[in-house]
Coordinates of C-alpha atoms in Angstrom, one line a residue:
Chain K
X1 CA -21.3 82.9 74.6
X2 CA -24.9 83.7 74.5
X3 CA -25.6 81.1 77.0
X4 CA -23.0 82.1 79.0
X5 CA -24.4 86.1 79.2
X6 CA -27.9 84.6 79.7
X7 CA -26.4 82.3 82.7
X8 CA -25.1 85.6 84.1
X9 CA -28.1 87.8 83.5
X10 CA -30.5 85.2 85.3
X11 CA -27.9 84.7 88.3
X12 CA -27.8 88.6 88.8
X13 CA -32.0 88.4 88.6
X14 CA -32.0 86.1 90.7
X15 CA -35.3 83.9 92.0
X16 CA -36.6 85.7 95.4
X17 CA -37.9 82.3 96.2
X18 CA -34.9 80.6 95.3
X19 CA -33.0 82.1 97.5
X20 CA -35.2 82.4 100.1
X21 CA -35.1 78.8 100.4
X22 CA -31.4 78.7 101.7
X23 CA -30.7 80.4 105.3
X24 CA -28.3 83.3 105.4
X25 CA -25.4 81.7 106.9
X26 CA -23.5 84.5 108.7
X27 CA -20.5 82.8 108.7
X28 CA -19.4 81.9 105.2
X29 CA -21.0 84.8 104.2
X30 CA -18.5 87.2 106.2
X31 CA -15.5 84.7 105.1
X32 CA -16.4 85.1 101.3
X33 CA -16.5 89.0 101.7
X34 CA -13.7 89.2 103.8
X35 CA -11.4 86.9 101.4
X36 CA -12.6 88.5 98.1
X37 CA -11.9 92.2 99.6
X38 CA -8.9 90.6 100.6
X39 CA -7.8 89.2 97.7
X40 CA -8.6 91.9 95.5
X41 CA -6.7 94.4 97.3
X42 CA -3.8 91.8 96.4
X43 CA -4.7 91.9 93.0
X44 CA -4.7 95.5 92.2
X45 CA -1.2 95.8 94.1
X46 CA 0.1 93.2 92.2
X47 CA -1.4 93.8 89.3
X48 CA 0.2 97.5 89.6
X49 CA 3.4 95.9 90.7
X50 CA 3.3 93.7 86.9
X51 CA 2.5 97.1 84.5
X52 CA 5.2 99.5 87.1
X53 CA 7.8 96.8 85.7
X54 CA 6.2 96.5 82.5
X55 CA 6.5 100.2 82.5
X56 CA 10.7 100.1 83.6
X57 CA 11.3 97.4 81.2
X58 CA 9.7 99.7 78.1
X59 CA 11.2 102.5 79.2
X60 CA 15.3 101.0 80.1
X61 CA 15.0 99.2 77.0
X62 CA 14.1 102.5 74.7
X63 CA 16.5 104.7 76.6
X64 CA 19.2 102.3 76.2
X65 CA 19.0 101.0 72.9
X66 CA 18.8 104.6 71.4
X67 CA 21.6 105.9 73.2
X68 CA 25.5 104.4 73.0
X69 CA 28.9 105.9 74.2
X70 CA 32.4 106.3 72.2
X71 CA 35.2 106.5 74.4
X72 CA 38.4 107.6 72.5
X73 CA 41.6 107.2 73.9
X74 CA 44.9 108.5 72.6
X75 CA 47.6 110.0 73.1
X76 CA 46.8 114.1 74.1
X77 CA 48.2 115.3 70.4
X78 CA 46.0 112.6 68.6
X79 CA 42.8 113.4 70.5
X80 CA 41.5 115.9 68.7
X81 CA 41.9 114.2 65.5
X82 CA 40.8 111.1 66.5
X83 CA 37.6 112.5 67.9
X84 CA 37.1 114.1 64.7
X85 CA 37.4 111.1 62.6
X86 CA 34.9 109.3 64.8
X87 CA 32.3 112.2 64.9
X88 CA 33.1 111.8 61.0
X89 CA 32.3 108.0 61.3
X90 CA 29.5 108.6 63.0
X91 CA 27.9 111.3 60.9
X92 CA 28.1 109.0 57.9
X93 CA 26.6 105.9 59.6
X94 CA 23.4 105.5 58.7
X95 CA 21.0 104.9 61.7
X96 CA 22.6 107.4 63.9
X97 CA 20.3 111.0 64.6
X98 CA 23.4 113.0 66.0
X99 CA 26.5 112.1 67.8
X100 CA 28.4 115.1 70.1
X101 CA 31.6 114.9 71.9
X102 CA 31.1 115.7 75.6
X103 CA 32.7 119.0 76.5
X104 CA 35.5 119.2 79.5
X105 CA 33.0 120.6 81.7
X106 CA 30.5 117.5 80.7
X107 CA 33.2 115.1 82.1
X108 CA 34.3 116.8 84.9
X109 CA 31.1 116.9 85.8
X110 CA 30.8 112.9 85.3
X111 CA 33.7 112.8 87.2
X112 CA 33.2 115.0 90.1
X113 CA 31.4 112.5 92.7
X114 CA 34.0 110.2 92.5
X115 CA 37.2 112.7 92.2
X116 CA 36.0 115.9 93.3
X117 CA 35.6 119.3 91.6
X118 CA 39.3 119.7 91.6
X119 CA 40.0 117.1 89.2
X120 CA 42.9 118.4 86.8
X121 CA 41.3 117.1 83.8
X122 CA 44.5 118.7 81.7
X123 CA 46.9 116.7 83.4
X124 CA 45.1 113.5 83.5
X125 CA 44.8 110.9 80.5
X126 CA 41.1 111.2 80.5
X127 CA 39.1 110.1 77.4
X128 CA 37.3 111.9 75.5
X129 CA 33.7 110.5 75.3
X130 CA 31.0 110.8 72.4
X131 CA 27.0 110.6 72.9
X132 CA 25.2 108.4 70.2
X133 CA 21.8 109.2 69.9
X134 CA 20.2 106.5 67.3
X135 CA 17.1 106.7 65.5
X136 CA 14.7 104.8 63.7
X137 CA 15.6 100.8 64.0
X138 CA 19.3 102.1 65.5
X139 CA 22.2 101.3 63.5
X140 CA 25.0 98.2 62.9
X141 CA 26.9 98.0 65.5
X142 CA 29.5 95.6 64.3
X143 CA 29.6 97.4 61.2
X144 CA 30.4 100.3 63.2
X145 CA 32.9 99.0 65.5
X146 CA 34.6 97.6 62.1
X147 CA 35.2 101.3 60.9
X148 CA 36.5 102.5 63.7
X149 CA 38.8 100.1 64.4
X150 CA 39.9 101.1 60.9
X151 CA 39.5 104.6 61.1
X152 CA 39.6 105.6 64.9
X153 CA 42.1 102.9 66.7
X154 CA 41.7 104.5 69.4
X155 CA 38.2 104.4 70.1
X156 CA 35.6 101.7 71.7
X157 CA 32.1 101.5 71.2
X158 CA 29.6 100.9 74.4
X159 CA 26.4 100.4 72.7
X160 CA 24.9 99.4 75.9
X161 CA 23.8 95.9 75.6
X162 CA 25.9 94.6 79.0
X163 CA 23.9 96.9 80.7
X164 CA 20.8 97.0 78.9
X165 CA 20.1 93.4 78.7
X166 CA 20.1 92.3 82.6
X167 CA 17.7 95.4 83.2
X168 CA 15.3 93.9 80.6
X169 CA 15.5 90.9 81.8
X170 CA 15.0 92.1 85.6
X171 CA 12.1 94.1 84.8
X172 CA 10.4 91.6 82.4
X173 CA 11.1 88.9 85.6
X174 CA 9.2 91.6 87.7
X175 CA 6.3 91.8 85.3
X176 CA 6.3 88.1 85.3
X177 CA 6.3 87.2 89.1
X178 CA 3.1 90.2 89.0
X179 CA 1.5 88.1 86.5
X180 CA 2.3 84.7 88.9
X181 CA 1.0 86.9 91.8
X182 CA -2.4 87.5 90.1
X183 CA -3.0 83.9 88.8
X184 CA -2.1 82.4 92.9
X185 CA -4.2 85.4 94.1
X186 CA -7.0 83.9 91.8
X187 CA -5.9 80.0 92.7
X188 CA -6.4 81.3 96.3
X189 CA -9.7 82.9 96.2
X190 CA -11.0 79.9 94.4
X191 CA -10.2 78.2 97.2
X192 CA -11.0 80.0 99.7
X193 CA -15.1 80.6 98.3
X194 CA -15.0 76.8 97.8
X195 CA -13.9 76.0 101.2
X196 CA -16.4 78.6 102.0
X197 CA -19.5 77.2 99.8
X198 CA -18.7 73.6 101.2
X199 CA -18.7 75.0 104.4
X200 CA -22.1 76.8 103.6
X201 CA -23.3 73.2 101.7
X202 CA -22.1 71.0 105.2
X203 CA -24.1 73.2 107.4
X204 CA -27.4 73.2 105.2
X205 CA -27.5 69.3 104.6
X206 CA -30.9 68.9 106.4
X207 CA -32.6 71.8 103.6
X208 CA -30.6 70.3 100.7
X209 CA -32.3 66.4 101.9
X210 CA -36.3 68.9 102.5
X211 CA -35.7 70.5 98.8
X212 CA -34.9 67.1 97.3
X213 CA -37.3 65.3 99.1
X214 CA -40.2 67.8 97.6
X215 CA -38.9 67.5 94.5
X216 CA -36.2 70.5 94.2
X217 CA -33.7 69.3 90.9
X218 CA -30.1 69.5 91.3
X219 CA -29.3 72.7 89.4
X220 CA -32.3 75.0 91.7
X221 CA -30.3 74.2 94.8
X222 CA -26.9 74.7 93.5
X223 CA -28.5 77.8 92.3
X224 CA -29.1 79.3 95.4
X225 CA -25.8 78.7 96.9
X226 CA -24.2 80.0 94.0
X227 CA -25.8 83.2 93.6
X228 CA -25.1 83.9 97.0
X229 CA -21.3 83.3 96.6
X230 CA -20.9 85.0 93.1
X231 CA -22.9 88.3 94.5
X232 CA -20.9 88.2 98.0
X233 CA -17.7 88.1 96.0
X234 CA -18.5 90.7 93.8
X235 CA -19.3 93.0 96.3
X236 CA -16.7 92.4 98.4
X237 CA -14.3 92.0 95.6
X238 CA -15.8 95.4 94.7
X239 CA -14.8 97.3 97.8
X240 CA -11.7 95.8 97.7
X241 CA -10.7 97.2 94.2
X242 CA -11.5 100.6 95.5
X243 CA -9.5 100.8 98.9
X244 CA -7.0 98.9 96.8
X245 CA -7.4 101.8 93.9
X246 CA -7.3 104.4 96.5
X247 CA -3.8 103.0 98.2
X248 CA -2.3 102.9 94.6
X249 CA -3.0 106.6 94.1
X250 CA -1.7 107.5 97.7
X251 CA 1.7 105.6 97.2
X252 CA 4.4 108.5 97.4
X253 CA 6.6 108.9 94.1
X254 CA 4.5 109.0 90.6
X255 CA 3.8 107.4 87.5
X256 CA 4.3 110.6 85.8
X257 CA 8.2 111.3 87.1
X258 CA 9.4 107.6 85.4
X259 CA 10.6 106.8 89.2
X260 CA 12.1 103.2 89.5
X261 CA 10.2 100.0 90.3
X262 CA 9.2 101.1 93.7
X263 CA 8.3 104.5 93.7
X264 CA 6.7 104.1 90.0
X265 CA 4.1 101.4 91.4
X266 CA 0.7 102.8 90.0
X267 CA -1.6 103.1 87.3
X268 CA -1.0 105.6 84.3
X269 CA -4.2 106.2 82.1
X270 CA -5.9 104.1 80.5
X271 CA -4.0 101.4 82.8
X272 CA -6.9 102.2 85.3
X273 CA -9.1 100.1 83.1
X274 CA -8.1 97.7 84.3
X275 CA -9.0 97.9 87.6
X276 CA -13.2 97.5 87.0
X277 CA -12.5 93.9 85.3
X278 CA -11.2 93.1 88.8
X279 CA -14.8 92.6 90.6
X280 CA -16.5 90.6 87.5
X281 CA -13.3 88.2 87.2
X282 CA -13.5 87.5 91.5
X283 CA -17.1 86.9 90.8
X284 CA -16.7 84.3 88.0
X285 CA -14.1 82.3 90.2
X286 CA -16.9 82.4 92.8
X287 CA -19.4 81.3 90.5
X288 CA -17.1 78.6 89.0
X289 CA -15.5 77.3 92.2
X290 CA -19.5 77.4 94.2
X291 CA -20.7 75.8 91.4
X292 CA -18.3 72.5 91.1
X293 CA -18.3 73.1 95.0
X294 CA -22.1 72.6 95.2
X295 CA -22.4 69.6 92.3
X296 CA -19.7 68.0 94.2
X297 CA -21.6 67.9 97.5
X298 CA -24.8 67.0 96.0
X299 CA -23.3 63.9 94.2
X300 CA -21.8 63.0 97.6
X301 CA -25.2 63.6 99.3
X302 CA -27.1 61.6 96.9
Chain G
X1 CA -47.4 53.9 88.8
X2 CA -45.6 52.7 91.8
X3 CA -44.1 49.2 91.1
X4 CA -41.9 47.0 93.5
X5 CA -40.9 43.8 92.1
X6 CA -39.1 41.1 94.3
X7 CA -37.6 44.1 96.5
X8 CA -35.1 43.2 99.3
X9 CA -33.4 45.8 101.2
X10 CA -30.1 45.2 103.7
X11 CA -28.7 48.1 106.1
X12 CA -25.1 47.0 107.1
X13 CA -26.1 44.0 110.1
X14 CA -28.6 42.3 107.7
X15 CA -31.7 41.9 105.6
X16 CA -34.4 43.6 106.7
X17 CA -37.0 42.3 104.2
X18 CA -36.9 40.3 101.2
X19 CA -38.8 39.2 98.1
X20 CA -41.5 41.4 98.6
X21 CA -43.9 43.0 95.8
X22 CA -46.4 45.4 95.8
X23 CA -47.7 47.9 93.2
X24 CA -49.5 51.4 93.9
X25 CA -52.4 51.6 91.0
X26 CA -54.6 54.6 90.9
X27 CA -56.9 55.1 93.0
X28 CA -55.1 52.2 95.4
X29 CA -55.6 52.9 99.1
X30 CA -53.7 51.0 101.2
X31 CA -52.2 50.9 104.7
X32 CA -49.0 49.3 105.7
X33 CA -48.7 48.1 109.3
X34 CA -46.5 45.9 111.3
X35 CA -44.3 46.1 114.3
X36 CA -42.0 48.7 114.9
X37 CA -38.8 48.4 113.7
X38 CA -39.7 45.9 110.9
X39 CA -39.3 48.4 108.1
X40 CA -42.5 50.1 106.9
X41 CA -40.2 53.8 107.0
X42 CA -37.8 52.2 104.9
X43 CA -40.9 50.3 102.5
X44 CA -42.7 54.1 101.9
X45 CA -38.7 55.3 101.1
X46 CA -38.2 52.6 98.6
X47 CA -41.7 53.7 97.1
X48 CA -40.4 57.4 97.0
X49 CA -37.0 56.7 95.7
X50 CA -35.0 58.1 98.8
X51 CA -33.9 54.8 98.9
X52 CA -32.6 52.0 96.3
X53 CA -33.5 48.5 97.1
X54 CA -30.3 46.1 97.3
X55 CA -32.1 43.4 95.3
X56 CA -35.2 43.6 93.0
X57 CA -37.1 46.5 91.3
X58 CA -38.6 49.5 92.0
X59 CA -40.2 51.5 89.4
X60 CA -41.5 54.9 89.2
X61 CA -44.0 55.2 86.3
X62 CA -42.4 52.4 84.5
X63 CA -38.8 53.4 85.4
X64 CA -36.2 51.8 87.5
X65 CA -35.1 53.8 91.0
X66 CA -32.0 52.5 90.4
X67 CA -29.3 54.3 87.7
X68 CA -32.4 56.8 87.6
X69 CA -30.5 60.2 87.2
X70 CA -31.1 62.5 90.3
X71 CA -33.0 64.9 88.0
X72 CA -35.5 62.5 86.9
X73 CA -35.9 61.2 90.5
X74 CA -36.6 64.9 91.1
X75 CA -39.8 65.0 88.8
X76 CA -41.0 61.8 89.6
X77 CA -41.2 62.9 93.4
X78 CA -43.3 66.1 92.3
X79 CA -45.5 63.3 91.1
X80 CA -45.7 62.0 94.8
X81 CA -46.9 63.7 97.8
X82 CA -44.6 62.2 101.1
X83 CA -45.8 63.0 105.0
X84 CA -42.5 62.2 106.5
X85 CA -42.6 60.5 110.1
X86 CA -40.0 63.0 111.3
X87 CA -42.2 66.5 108.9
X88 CA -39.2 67.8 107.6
X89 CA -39.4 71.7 106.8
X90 CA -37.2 74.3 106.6
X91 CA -37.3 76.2 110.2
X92 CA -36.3 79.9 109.0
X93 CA -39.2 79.7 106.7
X94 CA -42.7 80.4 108.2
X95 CA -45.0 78.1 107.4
X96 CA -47.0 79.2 104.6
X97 CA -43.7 79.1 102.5
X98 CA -43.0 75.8 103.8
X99 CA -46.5 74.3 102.6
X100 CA -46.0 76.4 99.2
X101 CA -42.2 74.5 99.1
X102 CA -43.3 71.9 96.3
X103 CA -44.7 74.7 93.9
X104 CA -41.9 77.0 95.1
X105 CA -38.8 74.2 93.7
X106 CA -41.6 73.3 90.7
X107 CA -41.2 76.5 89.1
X108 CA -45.3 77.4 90.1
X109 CA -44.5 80.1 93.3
X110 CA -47.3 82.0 91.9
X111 CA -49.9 79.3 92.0
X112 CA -50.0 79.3 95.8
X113 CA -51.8 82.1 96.4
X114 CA -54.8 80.2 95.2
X115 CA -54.2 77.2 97.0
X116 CA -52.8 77.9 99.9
X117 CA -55.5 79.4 102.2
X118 CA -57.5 77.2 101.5
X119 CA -55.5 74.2 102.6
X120 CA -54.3 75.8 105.5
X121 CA -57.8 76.4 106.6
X122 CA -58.7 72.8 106.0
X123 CA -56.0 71.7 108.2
X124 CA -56.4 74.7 110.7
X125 CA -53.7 76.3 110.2
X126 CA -54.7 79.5 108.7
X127 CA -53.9 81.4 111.6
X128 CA -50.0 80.5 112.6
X129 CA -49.3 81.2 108.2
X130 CA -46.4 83.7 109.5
X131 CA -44.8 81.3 112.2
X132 CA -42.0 79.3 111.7
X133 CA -42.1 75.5 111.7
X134 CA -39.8 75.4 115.1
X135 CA -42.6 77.3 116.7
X136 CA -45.4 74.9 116.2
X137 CA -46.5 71.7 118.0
X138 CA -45.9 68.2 116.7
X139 CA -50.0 67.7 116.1
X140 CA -49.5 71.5 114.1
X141 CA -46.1 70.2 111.9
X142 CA -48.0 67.0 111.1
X143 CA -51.2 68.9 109.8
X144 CA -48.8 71.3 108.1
X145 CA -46.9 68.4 106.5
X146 CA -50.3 67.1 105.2
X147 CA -50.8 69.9 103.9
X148 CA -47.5 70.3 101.9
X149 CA -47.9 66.4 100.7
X150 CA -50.9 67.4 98.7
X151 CA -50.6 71.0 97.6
X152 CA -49.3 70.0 94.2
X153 CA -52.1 67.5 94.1
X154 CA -49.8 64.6 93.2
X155 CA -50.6 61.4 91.7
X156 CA -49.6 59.2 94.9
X157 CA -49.6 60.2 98.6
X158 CA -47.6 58.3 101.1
X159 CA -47.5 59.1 104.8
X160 CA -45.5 58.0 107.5
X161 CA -47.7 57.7 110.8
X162 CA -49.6 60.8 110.1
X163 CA -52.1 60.7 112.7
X164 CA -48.7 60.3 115.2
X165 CA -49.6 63.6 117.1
X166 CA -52.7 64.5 116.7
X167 CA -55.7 64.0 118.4
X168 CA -58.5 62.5 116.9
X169 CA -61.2 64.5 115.3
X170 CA -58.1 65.8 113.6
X171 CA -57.0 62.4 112.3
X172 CA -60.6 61.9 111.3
X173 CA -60.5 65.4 109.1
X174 CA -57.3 64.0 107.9
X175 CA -58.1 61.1 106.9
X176 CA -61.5 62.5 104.9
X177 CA -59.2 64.7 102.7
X178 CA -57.1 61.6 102.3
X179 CA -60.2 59.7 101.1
X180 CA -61.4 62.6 98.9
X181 CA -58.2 62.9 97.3
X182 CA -58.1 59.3 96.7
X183 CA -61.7 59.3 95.1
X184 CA -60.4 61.8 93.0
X185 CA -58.1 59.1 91.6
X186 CA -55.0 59.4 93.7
X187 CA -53.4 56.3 95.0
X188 CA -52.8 56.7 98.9
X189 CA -50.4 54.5 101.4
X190 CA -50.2 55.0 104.7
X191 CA -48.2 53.3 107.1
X192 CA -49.5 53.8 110.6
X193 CA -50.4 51.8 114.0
X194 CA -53.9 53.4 114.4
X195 CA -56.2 50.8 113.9
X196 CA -59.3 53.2 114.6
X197 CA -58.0 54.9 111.8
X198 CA -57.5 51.9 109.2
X199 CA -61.4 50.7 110.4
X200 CA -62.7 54.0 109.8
X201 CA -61.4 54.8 106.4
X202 CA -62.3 50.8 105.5
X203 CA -66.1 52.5 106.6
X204 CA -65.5 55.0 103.5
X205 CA -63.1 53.5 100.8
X206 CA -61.9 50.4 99.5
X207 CA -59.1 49.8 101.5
X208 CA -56.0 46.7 101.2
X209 CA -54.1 46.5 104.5
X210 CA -50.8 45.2 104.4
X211 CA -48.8 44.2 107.2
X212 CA -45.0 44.0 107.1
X213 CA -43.3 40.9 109.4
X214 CA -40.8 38.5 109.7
X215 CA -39.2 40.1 106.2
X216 CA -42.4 39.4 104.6
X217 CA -45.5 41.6 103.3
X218 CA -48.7 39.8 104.1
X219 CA -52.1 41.0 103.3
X220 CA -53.3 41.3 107.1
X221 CA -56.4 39.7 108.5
X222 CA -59.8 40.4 108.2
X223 CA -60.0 42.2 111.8
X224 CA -58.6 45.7 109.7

């Protein structure tokens, strides 16, 4: 570890002579910019892409595993005392915070985009539905559905799982395929710099054979090369972390609203965090793919 | 400190010399000559280690060229100050950075300031410090790459036809820090067709003359 910080702290020093002894090649030097602007601008989308569905996944799987639905149905005279029996149930199940059968206006409200505000609730064999809220670890719902089935014949327990599991799964899929995005984003910018730095290596053959030939060791001219490539790509990996930071914050929709996966793509506090880490991690592909690059070509050129 | 033993060396057609021996003591001077083409470039290579031979031995202070880890061959050439036929530099350099190149990759930047005027005076190049190697005429790159040879004041000089391009009261001020750098201890070899110069540094220093031919390194006759 402390070899590693002091590697870092002498490649951001640098050697003035070191470097001098390498021409600027205008080329590579605009590819390895380009790519890491590029590539970090990638990164921070994706990388907003992973926590947005990190975010829905949290957020469906809370909402839906506090909240379950009875639906009682009976014949009209037996309604009422069903539903009492299961709010009864209900009250004396332990892990439930409250449970509230939905007034007629509540369902004909539910009802109302699919049947219209006309809908003669009286008339119809609707059935009566009751909001679970759970608390704490939730409650036992096989237990549960074993009481009523006693107690309540009527009634059927929707704790949500049919719906809630494929969400979670979707979401966590998301957060996944972010994560896969980051890692090939990385892949590819490691690729790209060494394409770049063997590029860079090619062209400067006839100064690698002078530096050797006056007695320049291995790890000085690999030096040069990769300090170059490790400071192009954090600097371009900086700017693109910003404009990339700056899109993220334009996107229309919110972090702060819930939104879904699309218009919840952002960062939300200390989320932004990680968005400086972006520029040093760019960097230390550069350095490690300029400097296998560069040992690479100077075995070859032995 | 330079040592071939029973060196041959073969490019892909064939051999170009075989069975040859030759060691580089201090304060040696010699000068390797033959026809063109007969392998003297290659011989000085072998001596700096740019080249391994395909048969025999060469040693650099005791160590074997070949297996030699590229590191180690990289401090033994600081050890050896090379005039290459062809004075390599780096072009987008200006020449005073080029001659300070040795102390530069050595670590020893800082040292130049006190050498460096001074040897580009002696070789006349005090005046063109600030222009770049692609600017200057072959007689100029040759005197500069003289001048980079010795800067580190290595143990063994070798030069490739260094009085090539340059006229002759420059090859004789050439040749005199040659022969003062060589009283001083180092061992010189210089490979080059000028006999005027061979007779007049024979005039100044003990000098052996070698001559490369037919595959074979003969000590040459008592004309040089």
């Amino acid at each position: 570890m402390k070899r590693a910080i002091w590697t870092a702290l002498s490649l951001l020093a640098g050697d003035a002579q070191a470097d001098r002894s390498v021409p600027p090649t205008g080329f590579t030097a605009r590819l390895t910019l380009f790519t890491a602007a590029a590539m970090a601008l990638l990164a921070v989308f994706a990388l907003s892409l992973s926590l947005a569905a990190g975010r829905l996944a949290v957020r469906w799987s809370d909402e839906l595993a506090q909240t379950s639905t009875l639906r009682i149905s009976a014949p009209a005279e037996q309604m009422a005392a069903q539903t009492a029996a299961a709010l009864e149930v209900l009250r004396t199940t332990p892990g439930i915070a409250s449970a509230r059968a939905l007034t007629e206006e509540e369902e004909q409200a539910l009802l109302t985009p699919w049947f219209g505000p006309d809908l003669p609730l009286d008339a119809l064999p609707i059935p009566r539905l009751i909001e679970i809220e759970a608390e704490g670890r939730g409650y036992d719902a096989t237990g549960l559905r074993a009481r009523l089935q006693a107690e309540v014949p009527g009634a059927v327990l929707d704790d949500h799982t049919r719906w809630r599991e494929p969400l979670v799964a979707a979401a966590g899929k998301l957060r996944g395929l972010g994560a896969l995005a980051i890692v090939l984003i990385g892949a590819s910018t490691a690729a790209m710099i060494t394409l770049a730095a063997q590029s860079a290596l090619s062209a400067n053959a006839q100064v690698i054979r002078v530096l050797r030939l006056v007695g320049a060791r291995d790890a000085y001219i690999a030096r040069a090369f990769v300090r170059r490539f490790t400071l192009r790509a954090l600097s371009g990996a900086a700017a693109g972390t910003f404009i990339g930071a700056i899109l993220v914050a334009l996107l229309p929709g919110g972090v702060q609203d819930g939104g879904s996966v699309l218009t919840g793509i952002g960062f939300s506090g200390a989320e932004w965090l990680w968005l400086p880490l972006i520029p040093p991690l760019a960097a230390a592909v550069a350095f490690a793919a300029t400097r296998g690059a560069a040992r690479r070509m100077l075995e070859r050129q032995s | 400190m330079i040592e071939l033993r029973d060196v041959a060396y073969s490019y892909g057609g064939g051999e170009l010399f075989s069975g040859l021996s030759l060691a580089l003591a201090p304060g040696s001077f010699h000068f390797l000559t033959g026809p063109s083409g007969a392998g003297k470039t290659t011989l000085l290579k072998l001596c700096y280690g740019d080249l391994v031979p395909t048969s025999g031995e060469v040693a650099l202070w005791g160590e074997p060229t070949t297996g030699m880890a590229r590191d180690g061959l990289a401090l033994n050439r600081r050890r050896i100050g090379v005039v290459h036929q062809d004075c390599q530099f780096l072009d987008h350099l200006p020449l005073g950075d080029n001659v300070a190149l040795p102390l530069t990759v050595a670590g020893r930047h800082h040292e130049a300031a006190a050498y460096l005027p001074d040897l580009l005076a002696w070789v006349g190049l005090t005046r063109h410090v600030d222009r770049r190697p692609p600017e200057l005429s072959g007689g100029e790159r040759q005197r500069a790459a003289l001048a980079r040879a010795v800067i580190m004041s290595p143990e063994v000089i070798i030069a490739d036809e260094p009085t090539g391009n340059i006229d002759w009261e420059m090859s004789q001020r050439l040749l005199a820090l040659l022969v003062e750098l060589n009283r001083m201890g180092k061992a010189v070899l210089i490979a080059t067709h000028d006999l005027n110069l061979i007779r007049s540094a024979k005039a100044q220093v003990a000098v052996r003359t070698l001559r490369l031919k037919d595959r074979q390194l003969l000590a040459a006759g008592a004309d040089l």
